[in-house]
Amino acid sequence: MELKLEIKNAVCGYGNKTILNDISFEMGTGDILCILGPNGVGKTTLFKTILGFLRLKGGSILLDGQDIDKWSRKDFAKSIGYVPQAHTPPFPYKVREVVVMGRTAHLGMFSSPSQKDYEFAEEIIDSLGISYLKDNIYTEISGGERQLVLIARALAQDPKILIMDEPTSNLDYGNQVRVLKHINKLAKRDIGIIMTSHFPDHAFMSSTKVLAINRGNDFTIGTPDEVVTSELLQKIYNIRVQIDTVVDEISKDDLKVCVPIIKE
């Protein structure tokens, strides 16, 4: 089932403080939207507003053509999943238990996870290559391993759109690439992804659309080639960046990379 998320002239913020004003974009299943921008411009605020953690101050957010306020929390949770930057549960659960918590939206009020729920969670764990962790205590594994478990928990929710707040944070280089590859696979399975990243290269590696947000409520949306340019990166990060193209020796595909200019 296709699902479309529309942000229309949204105004986001805390209390009387507006962080983002009149921002609009749309995405759906199969899309990967990568959000770039320096710290403090409102990326996490936008996520919290979409998820209903913060009240929208203006404009509208539509899911499948209907205002998100009209969705029940349970139906909303079946449609949109969330991977936070970090999470520490109050009790020392095993990794398997943390992942199966993602099935909560599919359970009755007083129901416990079934054998099928555990099997579904195990499949997700296997697909991310973290089967070796499933009997470990979540609070005793590394930060990078916790990030992979949080992604597994969100996927166990079986959403149509997945919001990921810096999904590669705390991950080593190899696991960053593995997560990006998995994100590309999810999009091919008609799951829509919205993710933030501090690495512009990730936009070229894993996105169909890019939303670049700068201070002063300055934002640009388009394809990676349209948005991720040397000029824009210098503008939002205040550093010189060169965009180069390299050739994959195996596939012979052209790959774009961002090279920061360190020496002046």
XYZ file of N, CA, C and O in Angstrom, residues 55-239:
740
model
N 3.344 20.213 19.041
C 2.158 20.671 18.329
C 2.554 21.592 17.174
O 3.407 22.466 17.327
N 1.942 21.367 16.021
C 2.169 22.206 14.857
C 1.647 23.614 15.132
O 0.513 23.797 15.576
N 2.486 24.637 14.865
C 2.108 26.021 15.168
C 1.376 26.691 14.004
O 0.774 27.748 14.162
N 1.451 26.084 12.839
C 0.793 26.635 11.663
C 0.947 25.691 10.495
O 1.791 24.793 10.511
N 0.124 25.859 9.446
C 0.190 24.966 8.307
C -0.473 23.636 8.606
O -1.288 23.517 9.531
N -0.114 22.613 7.840
C -0.727 21.303 8.029
C 0.240 20.190 7.672
O 1.175 20.377 6.898
N 0.007 19.021 8.259
C 0.744 17.803 7.953
C -0.285 16.735 7.621
O -1.142 16.413 8.447
N -0.212 16.214 6.403
C -1.186 15.239 5.935
C -0.520 13.885 5.717
O 0.583 13.802 5.164
N -1.179 12.844 6.135
C -0.734 11.476 5.902
C -1.850 10.773 5.143
O -2.979 10.684 5.642
N -1.532 10.338 3.934
C -2.541 9.717 3.077
C -3.718 10.661 2.837
O -4.881 10.239 2.801
N -3.403 11.966 2.748
C -4.417 12.969 2.461
C -5.236 13.425 3.642
O -6.098 14.300 3.503
N -4.955 12.890 4.834
C -5.729 13.231 6.030
C -4.827 13.851 7.078
O -3.693 13.416 7.280
N -5.333 14.902 7.740
C -4.562 15.562 8.786
C -4.137 14.545 9.841
O -4.940 13.713 10.275
N -2.867 14.614 10.251
C -2.367 13.605 11.197
C -3.101 13.645 12.536
O -3.139 12.640 13.252
N -3.694 14.793 12.889
C -4.453 14.872 14.132
C -5.669 13.962 14.120
O -6.215 13.615 15.179
N -6.119 13.572 12.927
C -7.302 12.717 12.819
C -6.957 11.233 12.823
O -7.853 10.387 12.826
N -5.658 10.929 12.827
C -5.229 9.531 12.895
C -5.179 9.090 14.360
O -4.698 9.826 15.213
N -5.647 7.877 14.634
C -5.465 7.328 15.978
C -3.990 7.047 16.173
O -3.259 6.797 15.201
N -3.521 7.098 17.415
C -2.100 6.860 17.677
C -1.683 5.461 17.223
O -0.577 5.264 16.727
N -2.589 4.495 17.363
C -2.245 3.128 16.969
C -2.094 3.012 15.460
O -1.115 2.436 14.964
N -3.039 3.586 14.688
C -2.942 3.527 13.229
C -1.741 4.329 12.735
O -1.080 3.941 11.768
N -1.478 5.460 13.397
C -0.319 6.273 13.036
C 0.968 5.471 13.245
O 1.867 5.485 12.403
N 1.048 4.744 14.380
C 2.250 3.956 14.693
C 2.438 2.794 13.732
O 3.565 2.340 13.511
N 1.347 2.309 13.145
C 1.471 1.243 12.155
C 2.002 1.776 10.828
O 2.496 1.019 10.005
N 1.868 3.092 10.631
C 2.249 3.697 9.352
C 3.613 4.376 9.390
O 4.347 4.354 8.402
N 3.961 4.996 10.522
C 5.213 5.743 10.620
C 6.026 5.243 11.817
O 5.532 5.216 12.953
N 7.253 4.845 11.556
C 8.170 4.423 12.611
C 9.228 5.484 12.844
O 9.441 6.373 11.998
N 9.911 5.386 13.978
C 10.884 6.411 14.359
C 12.126 5.767 14.961
O 12.021 4.892 15.842
N 13.275 6.189 14.492
C 14.557 5.755 15.059
C 15.237 6.985 15.644
O 15.732 7.844 14.911
N 15.270 7.111 16.984
C 15.914 8.269 17.604
C 17.430 8.157 17.536
O 17.981 7.112 17.169
N 18.112 9.245 17.908
C 19.578 9.220 17.931
C 20.111 8.308 19.019
O 21.135 7.660 18.865
N 19.424 8.262 20.146
C 19.895 7.459 21.274
C 18.712 7.075 22.138
O 17.686 7.754 22.153
N 18.870 5.969 22.862
C 17.790 5.496 23.718
C 18.379 4.548 24.758
O 19.153 3.655 24.440
N 18.030 4.753 26.006
C 18.447 3.847 27.075
C 17.212 3.458 27.878
O 16.618 4.293 28.553
N 16.778 2.195 27.782
C 15.580 1.779 28.506
C 15.841 1.727 30.004
O 16.992 1.568 30.443
N 14.788 1.865 30.819
C 14.973 1.866 32.272
C 15.310 0.497 32.842
O 15.773 0.396 33.979
N 15.081 -0.570 32.077
C 15.348 -1.922 32.564
C 16.290 -2.640 31.589
O 16.283 -2.359 30.384
N 17.104 -3.549 32.100
C 18.097 -4.230 31.258
C 17.487 -5.353 30.406
O 17.678 -6.539 30.676
N 16.750 -4.970 29.361
C 16.142 -5.962 28.475
C 17.190 -6.594 27.560
O 18.187 -5.964 27.208
N 16.909 -7.809 27.123
C 17.722 -8.412 26.078
C 17.386 -7.743 24.741
O 16.294 -7.214 24.556
N 18.333 -7.801 23.821
C 18.152 -7.178 22.512
C 16.889 -7.698 21.835
O 16.113 -6.930 21.252
N 16.646 -9.014 21.910
C 15.459 -9.590 21.287
C 14.180 -8.940 21.821
O 13.246 -8.659 21.066
N 14.147 -8.676 23.121
C 12.963 -8.070 23.735
C 12.790 -6.618 23.280
O 11.669 -6.151 23.062
N 13.903 -5.904 23.148
C 13.818 -4.512 22.684
C 13.250 -4.464 21.269
O 12.380 -3.636 20.952
N 13.713 -5.353 20.404
C 13.244 -5.356 19.020
C 11.767 -5.735 18.942
O 10.994 -5.100 18.204
N 11.337 -6.727 19.711
C 9.936 -7.160 19.630
C 8.989 -6.096 20.180
O 7.788 -6.112 19.888
N 9.516 -5.122 20.938
C 8.679 -4.000 21.397
C 8.108 -3.227 20.207
O 7.081 -2.554 20.327
N 8.776 -3.324 19.065
C 8.278 -2.659 17.868
C 6.946 -3.221 17.385
O 6.264 -2.585 16.579
N 6.565 -4.384 17.882
C 5.301 -4.997 17.480
C 4.120 -4.473 18.286
O 2.970 -4.848 18.020
N 4.365 -3.585 19.252
C 3.320 -3.112 20.168
C 2.092 -2.573 19.440
O 0.953 -2.841 19.830
N 2.308 -1.805 18.371
C 1.178 -1.196 17.657
C 0.264 -2.238 17.025
O -0.885 -1.932 16.682
N 0.751 -3.464 16.870
C -0.032 -4.518 16.224
C -0.712 -5.434 17.240
O -1.362 -6.411 16.855
N -0.546 -5.149 18.534
C -1.111 -5.998 19.579
C -2.374 -5.378 20.163
O -2.565 -4.163 20.121
N -3.230 -6.215 20.726
C -4.393 -5.730 21.454
C -3.962 -5.097 22.766
O -2.800 -5.223 23.193
N -4.902 -4.440 23.446
C -4.573 -3.674 24.645
C -3.895 -4.535 25.716
O -2.972 -4.105 26.389
N -4.359 -5.756 25.884
C -3.827 -6.608 26.953
C -3.099 -7.834 26.396
O -2.903 -8.818 27.097
N -2.706 -7.751 25.114
C -2.055 -8.895 24.476
C -0.546 -8.859 24.673
O 0.054 -7.793 24.855
N 0.043 -10.039 24.634
C 1.496 -10.173 24.672
C 1.975 -10.591 23.288
O 1.193 -11.138 22.496
N 3.237 -10.323 22.958
C 3.747 -10.737 21.649
C 3.594 -12.240 21.439
O 3.854 -13.041 22.346
N 3.164 -12.617 20.248
C 2.985 -14.026 19.914
C 4.284 -14.610 19.376
O 5.267 -13.890 19.158
N 4.270 -15.897 19.106
C 5.429 -16.543 18.508
C 5.729 -15.932 17.144
O 6.886 -15.733 16.780
N 4.661 -15.580 16.403
C 4.860 -14.957 15.094
C 5.530 -13.591 15.227
O 6.348 -13.205 14.389
N 5.176 -12.850 16.290
C 5.812 -11.549 16.520
C 7.306 -11.724 16.781
O 8.131 -10.957 16.269
N 7.648 -12.730 17.584
C 9.065 -12.988 17.864
C 9.793 -13.440 16.597
O 10.939 -13.054 16.357
N 9.129 -14.256 15.774
C 9.753 -14.714 14.534
C 9.983 -13.538 13.575
O 11.023 -13.459 12.910
N 9.000 -12.620 13.526
C 9.142 -11.426 12.685
C 10.324 -10.587 13.157
O 11.136 -10.113 12.351
N 10.438 -10.414 14.485
C 11.549 -9.648 15.055
C 12.885 -10.320 14.749
O 13.873 -9.644 14.425
N 12.919 -11.650 14.821
C 14.157 -12.388 14.540
C 14.581 -12.186 13.079
O 15.766 -12.054 12.777
N 13.600 -12.155 12.169
C 13.916 -11.934 10.753
C 14.560 -10.565 10.542
O 15.510 -10.423 9.764
N 14.032 -9.568 11.248
C 14.597 -8.219 11.141
C 16.019 -8.200 11.698
O 16.931 -7.615 11.097
N 16.214 -8.819 12.842
C 17.543 -8.896 13.455
C 18.533 -9.549 12.498
O 19.653 -9.059 12.293
N 18.112 -10.654 11.879
C 18.984 -11.354 10.933
C 19.310 -10.472 9.733
O 20.454 -10.447 9.257
N 18.299 -9.720 9.236
C 18.506 -8.920 8.033
C 19.508 -7.800 8.257
O 20.168 -7.347 7.314
N 19.643 -7.339 9.504
C 20.606 -6.288 9.824
C 21.966 -6.855 10.233
O 22.888 -6.108 10.541
N 22.069 -8.172 10.255
C 23.349 -8.797 10.585
C 23.752 -8.681 12.038
O 24.947 -8.640 12.361
N 22.772 -8.637 12.945
C 23.094 -8.495 14.373
C 22.547 -9.663 15.200
O 22.245 -9.523 16.385
N 22.441 -10.832 14.556
C 21.937 -12.014 15.279
C 22.806 -12.343 16.486
O 22.306 -12.874 17.494
N 24.085 -12.024 16.402
C 25.001 -12.323 17.494
C 24.680 -11.522 18.761
O 25.169 -11.844 19.853
N 23.830 -10.494 18.620
C 23.500 -9.642 19.761
C 22.192 -10.026 20.445
O 21.903 -9.518 21.530
N 21.375 -10.873 19.840
C 19.981 -11.008 20.271
C 19.801 -11.451 21.718
O 18.790 -11.125 22.349
N 20.769 -12.162 22.289
C 20.647 -12.586 23.682
C 21.448 -11.702 24.633
O 21.489 -11.955 25.838
N 22.064 -10.645 24.085
C 22.825 -9.712 24.920
C 21.895 -8.719 25.607
O 20.790 -8.448 25.145
N 22.378 -8.150 26.710
C 21.627 -7.114 27.401
C 21.833 -5.791 26.662
O 22.972 -5.373 26.424
N 20.746 -5.146 26.303
C 20.805 -3.936 25.474
C 21.672 -2.849 26.108
O 22.425 -2.162 25.409
N 21.581 -2.685 27.415
C 22.335 -1.618 28.083
C 23.828 -1.924 28.169
O 24.605 -1.063 28.572
N 24.233 -3.134 27.789
C 25.634 -3.533 27.923
C 26.357 -3.624 26.580
O 27.520 -4.023 26.535
N 25.672 -3.257 25.492
C 26.329 -3.291 24.187
C 26.782 -1.876 23.811
O 26.422 -0.900 24.475
N 27.575 -1.774 22.769
C 28.158 -0.478 22.402
C 27.105 0.470 21.825
O 26.006 0.051 21.440
N 27.457 1.755 21.757
C 26.545 2.754 21.215
C 26.166 2.462 19.775
O 25.011 2.621 19.378
N 27.137 2.036 18.977
C 26.855 1.702 17.587
C 25.934 0.509 17.462
O 25.032 0.480 16.614
N 26.141 -0.503 18.319
C 25.272 -1.678 18.309
C 23.860 -1.311 18.750
O 22.874 -1.815 18.206
N 23.749 -0.400 19.717
C 22.420 0.052 20.143
C 21.681 0.722 18.987
O 20.465 0.562 18.843
N 22.417 1.483 18.178
C 21.789 2.162 17.039
C 21.184 1.153 16.078
O 20.069 1.331 15.573
N 21.900 0.072 15.812
C 21.394 -0.964 14.925
C 20.168 -1.649 15.520
O 19.225 -1.996 14.801
N 20.157 -1.824 16.840
C 19.005 -2.438 17.509
C 17.787 -1.519 17.415
O 16.653 -1.982 17.207
N 17.992 -0.205 17.555
C 16.880 0.746 17.433
C 16.287 0.714 16.027
O 15.068 0.825 15.851
N 17.140 0.566 15.028
C 16.651 0.449 13.656
C 15.838 -0.831 13.505
O 14.754 -0.844 12.893
N 16.334 -1.914 14.095
C 15.602 -3.187 14.046
C 14.252 -3.065 14.735
O 13.239 -3.577 14.245
N 14.206 -2.384 15.877
C 12.942 -2.210 16.593
C 11.928 -1.442 15.745
O 10.745 -1.803 15.682
N 12.387 -0.379 15.072
C 11.494 0.404 14.220
C 10.993 -0.421 13.037
O 9.822 -0.333 12.652
N 11.861 -1.246 12.455
C 11.450 -2.083 11.327
C 10.467 -3.162 11.765
O 9.587 -3.565 10.990
N 10.593 -3.621 13.020
C 9.647 -4.607 13.541
C 8.244 -4.023 13.641
O 7.251 -4.756 13.673
N 8.159 -2.711 13.682
C 6.875 -2.011 13.699
C 6.166 -2.157 12.354
O 4.971 -1.925 12.247
N 6.935 -2.536 11.311
C 6.439 -2.747 9.957
C 5.778 -1.488 9.400
O 4.647 -1.532 8.889
N 6.476 -0.327 9.478
C 5.878 0.926 9.004
C 5.983 1.072 7.502
O 6.754 0.368 6.837
N 5.218 2.023 6.948
C 5.339 2.359 5.534
C 6.288 3.547 5.346
O 6.841 3.739 4.269
N 6.445 4.357 6.379
C 7.398 5.466 6.360
C 8.228 5.392 7.628
O 7.681 5.206 8.726
N 9.534 5.531 7.499
C 10.445 5.419 8.630
C 11.224 6.719 8.770
O 11.904 7.154 7.831
N 11.111 7.350 9.927
C 11.843 8.582 10.229
C 13.080 8.212 11.054
O 12.964 7.599 12.107
N 14.252 8.610 10.569
C 15.507 8.198 11.192
C 16.348 9.435 11.512
O 16.792 10.144 10.617
N 16.529 9.696 12.795
C 17.293 10.852 13.241
C 18.766 10.464 13.353
O 19.173 9.812 14.308
N 19.544 10.821 12.337
C 20.965 10.474 12.253
C 21.185 8.978 12.453
O 21.803 8.548 13.433
N 20.678 8.136 11.540
C 20.771 6.684 11.722
C 22.187 6.131 11.744
O 22.400 5.011 12.215
N 23.167 6.895 11.246
C 24.542 6.389 11.233
C 25.387 6.974 12.367
O 26.599 6.744 12.411
N 24.748 7.720 13.280
C 25.522 8.263 14.402
C 26.039 7.115 15.267
O 25.371 6.098 15.452
N 27.232 7.270 15.781
C 27.882 6.280 16.654
C 28.317 5.006 15.931
O 28.798 4.070 16.580
N 28.132 4.950 14.609
C 28.510 3.747 13.883
C 29.893 3.905 13.262
O 30.258 4.988 12.803
N 30.655 2.792 13.237
C 31.934 2.840 12.542
C 31.673 2.874 11.037
O 30.535 2.738 10.560
N 32.746 3.069 10.276
C 32.605 3.285 8.826
C 31.884 2.119 8.152
O 30.976 2.320 7.331
N 32.266 0.896 8.509
C 31.639 -0.276 7.888
C 30.153 -0.343 8.167
O 29.342 -0.592 7.261
N 29.767 -0.120 9.427
C 28.351 -0.196 9.780
C 27.561 0.972 9.204
O 26.371 0.836 8.903
N 28.205 2.144 9.022
C 27.529 3.252 8.346
C 27.108 2.822 6.942
O 25.962 3.030 6.529
N 28.037 2.225 6.212
C 27.758 1.805 4.838
C 26.697 0.715 4.820
O 25.785 0.718 3.976
N 26.766 -0.231 5.777
C 25.766 -1.310 5.832
C 24.372 -0.755 6.087
O 23.394 -1.212 5.488
N 24.265 0.233 6.984
C 22.953 0.830 7.267
C 22.427 1.556 6.031
O 21.246 1.442 5.687
N 23.291 2.290 5.328
C 22.853 2.981 4.115
C 22.403 1.993 3.038
O 21.413 2.227 2.330
N 23.108 0.879 2.923
C 22.693 -0.159 1.973
C 21.328 -0.709 2.351
O 20.475 -0.951 1.486
N 21.109 -0.903 3.662
C 19.827 -1.433 4.108
C 18.711 -0.418 3.853
O 17.592 -0.797 3.492
N 19.012 0.858 4.022
C 18.027 1.904 3.732
C 17.628 1.848 2.254
O 16.442 1.948 1.906
N 18.601 1.657 1.361
C 18.295 1.536 -0.069
C 17.413 0.321 -0.349
O 16.495 0.376 -1.180
N 17.667 -0.780 0.357
C 16.851 -1.984 0.182
C 15.427 -1.752 0.663
O 14.461 -2.221 0.053
N 15.281 -1.022 1.775
C 13.949 -0.737 2.304
C 13.139 0.083 1.304
O 11.944 -0.154 1.112
N 13.779 1.055 0.669
C 13.079 1.877 -0.317
C 12.590 1.034 -1.485
O 11.495 1.259 -2.017
N 13.383 0.032 -1.875
C 12.973 -0.855 -2.961
C 11.799 -1.736 -2.546
O 11.098 -2.281 -3.407
N 11.601 -1.887 -1.224
C 10.445 -2.639 -0.719
C 9.266 -1.702 -0.439
O 8.334 -2.042 0.260
N 9.317 -0.494 -1.036
C 8.243 0.504 -0.907
C 8.058 1.000 0.519
O 6.929 1.210 0.976
N 9.162 1.192 1.214
C 9.142 1.897 2.496
C 9.764 3.271 2.261
O 10.822 3.386 1.643
N 9.089 4.317 2.699
C 9.631 5.659 2.573
C 10.539 5.972 3.749
O 10.234 5.604 4.885
N 11.651 6.620 3.491
C 12.626 6.941 4.530
C 12.844 8.447 4.584
O 13.063 9.086 3.554
N 12.768 9.011 5.787
C 13.226 10.388 6.019
C 14.367 10.280 7.016
O 14.192 9.731 8.111
N 15.546 10.765 6.646
C 16.680 10.652 7.555
C 17.466 11.953 7.576
O 17.513 12.695 6.594
N 18.071 12.232 8.716
C 19.011 13.340 8.804
C 20.427 12.787 8.759
O 20.673 11.632 9.134
N 21.335 13.593 8.287
C 22.735 13.187 8.261
C 23.620 14.416 8.337
O 23.257 15.495 7.859
N 24.802 14.248 8.941
C 25.809 15.302 8.952
C 26.851 15.066 7.861
O 27.854 15.776 7.799
N 26.594 14.064 7.001
C 27.546 13.722 5.948
C 26.876 13.909 4.594
O 26.054 13.078 4.187
N 27.194 14.987 3.865
C 26.573 15.218 2.553
C 26.753 14.065 1.580
O 25.908 13.853 0.711
N 27.841 13.293 1.730
C 28.041 12.126 0.870
C 26.865 11.164 0.954
O 26.542 10.473 -0.019
N 26.244 11.076 2.138
C 25.138 10.148 2.315
C 23.971 10.479 1.393
O 23.207 9.591 1.000
N 23.835 11.752 1.043
C 22.764 12.143 0.125
C 22.970 11.522 -1.247
O 22.015 11.111 -1.910
N 24.236 11.451 -1.694
C 24.533 10.835 -2.983
C 24.421 9.308 -2.901
O 24.023 8.657 -3.855
N 24.790 8.744 -1.743
C 24.796 7.295 -1.582
C 23.405 6.715 -1.364
O 23.130 5.583 -1.756
N 22.527 7.511 -0.738
C 21.264 6.920 -0.305
C 20.164 7.963 -0.199
O 19.691 8.260 0.897
N 19.718 8.512 -1.316
C 18.558 9.404 -1.274
C 18.011 9.619 -2.671
O 18.740 9.514 -3.665
N 16.726 9.908 -2.736
C 16.094 10.321 -3.986
C 15.778 11.815 -3.957
O 15.627 12.439 -4.998
N 15.659 12.363 -2.727
C 15.402 13.783 -2.541
C 16.277 14.286 -1.397
O 16.612 13.531 -0.488
N 16.608 15.574 -1.447
C 17.397 16.195 -0.385
C 16.711 17.483 0.046
O 16.297 18.289 -0.800
N 16.589 17.646 1.360
C 16.113 18.903 1.941
C 17.272 19.504 2.726
O 17.717 18.926 3.715
N 17.803 20.624 2.254
C 18.900 21.310 2.940
C 18.322 22.494 3.700
O 17.648 23.345 3.113
N 18.571 22.511 5.017
C 18.054 23.587 5.861
C 19.230 24.388 6.399
O 20.174 23.832 6.961
N 19.159 25.707 6.230
C 20.184 26.593 6.755
C 19.576 27.504 7.806
O 18.348 27.593 7.942
N 20.409 28.175 8.548
C 19.918 29.129 9.537
C 19.154 30.260 8.846
O 19.365 30.541 7.684
N 18.254 30.873 9.574
C 17.454 31.930 9.001
C 16.282 31.424 8.188
O 15.772 32.118 7.304
N 15.868 30.161 8.486
C 14.715 29.563 7.808
C 14.912 29.499 6.289
O 13.991 29.689 5.497
N 16.142 29.230 5.889
C 16.501 29.129 4.474
C 16.580 27.645 4.125
O 17.411 26.921 4.674
N 15.710 27.187 3.240
C 15.750 25.769 2.900
C 15.583 25.551 1.404
O 14.979 26.353 0.700
N 16.155 24.433 0.935
C 16.125 24.074 -0.478
C 15.803 22.595 -0.585
O 16.337 21.777 0.176
N 14.923 22.217 -1.510
C 14.602 20.803 -1.705
C 14.690 20.466 -3.191
O 14.369 21.284 -4.053
N 15.179 19.264 -3.474
C 15.294 18.813 -4.856
C 16.016 17.485 -4.896
O 16.161 16.797 -3.876
N 16.506 17.110 -6.058
C 17.287 15.882 -6.184
C 18.676 16.108 -5.576
O 19.109 17.260 -5.412
N 19.417 15.036 -5.264
C 20.778 15.216 -4.752
C 21.649 16.072 -5.661
O 22.384 16.941 -5.185
N 21.569 15.855 -6.980
C 22.390 16.626 -7.915
C 22.015 18.108 -7.903
O 22.869 18.977 -8.078
N 20.732 18.390 -7.707
C 20.272 19.776 -7.708
C 20.666 20.515 -6.434
O 21.003 21.699 -6.465
N 20.616 19.816 -5.309
C 20.776 20.481 -4.008
C 22.206 20.428 -3.483
O 22.737 21.436 -2.995
N 22.843 19.273 -3.578
C 24.167 19.110 -2.962
C 25.230 19.620 -3.927
O 25.797 18.882 -4.735
N 25.484 20.909 -3.840
C 26.485 21.563 -4.678
C 27.559 22.188 -3.788
O 27.346 22.401 -2.589
N 28.693 22.487 -4.385
C 29.776 23.136 -3.644
C 29.302 24.454 -3.041
O 29.619 24.780 -1.891
N 28.533 25.208 -3.827
C 28.066 26.513 -3.373
C 27.150 26.389 -2.165
O 27.275 27.130 -1.177
N 26.204 25.439 -2.218
C 25.261 25.302 -1.106
C 25.965 24.791 0.150
O 25.706 25.276 1.257
N 26.870 23.819 0.001
C 27.563 23.284 1.170
C 28.429 24.350 1.832
O 28.521 24.416 3.063
N 29.064 25.189 1.040
C 29.856 26.279 1.616
C 28.946 27.262 2.353
O 29.293 27.777 3.422
N 27.765 27.482 1.802
C 26.822 28.424 2.403
C 26.309 27.934 3.751
O 26.263 28.690 4.719
N 25.939 26.645 3.847
C 25.317 26.182 5.090
C 26.332 25.712 6.136
O 26.038 25.751 7.331
N 27.521 25.272 5.687
C 28.513 24.782 6.653
C 29.694 25.733 6.825
O 30.557 25.508 7.678
N 29.767 26.765 5.969
C 30.825 27.769 6.062
C 32.213 27.166 5.879
O 33.167 27.554 6.555
N 32.314 26.188 4.991
C 33.610 25.614 4.615
C 33.610 25.407 3.100
O 32.556 25.305 2.477
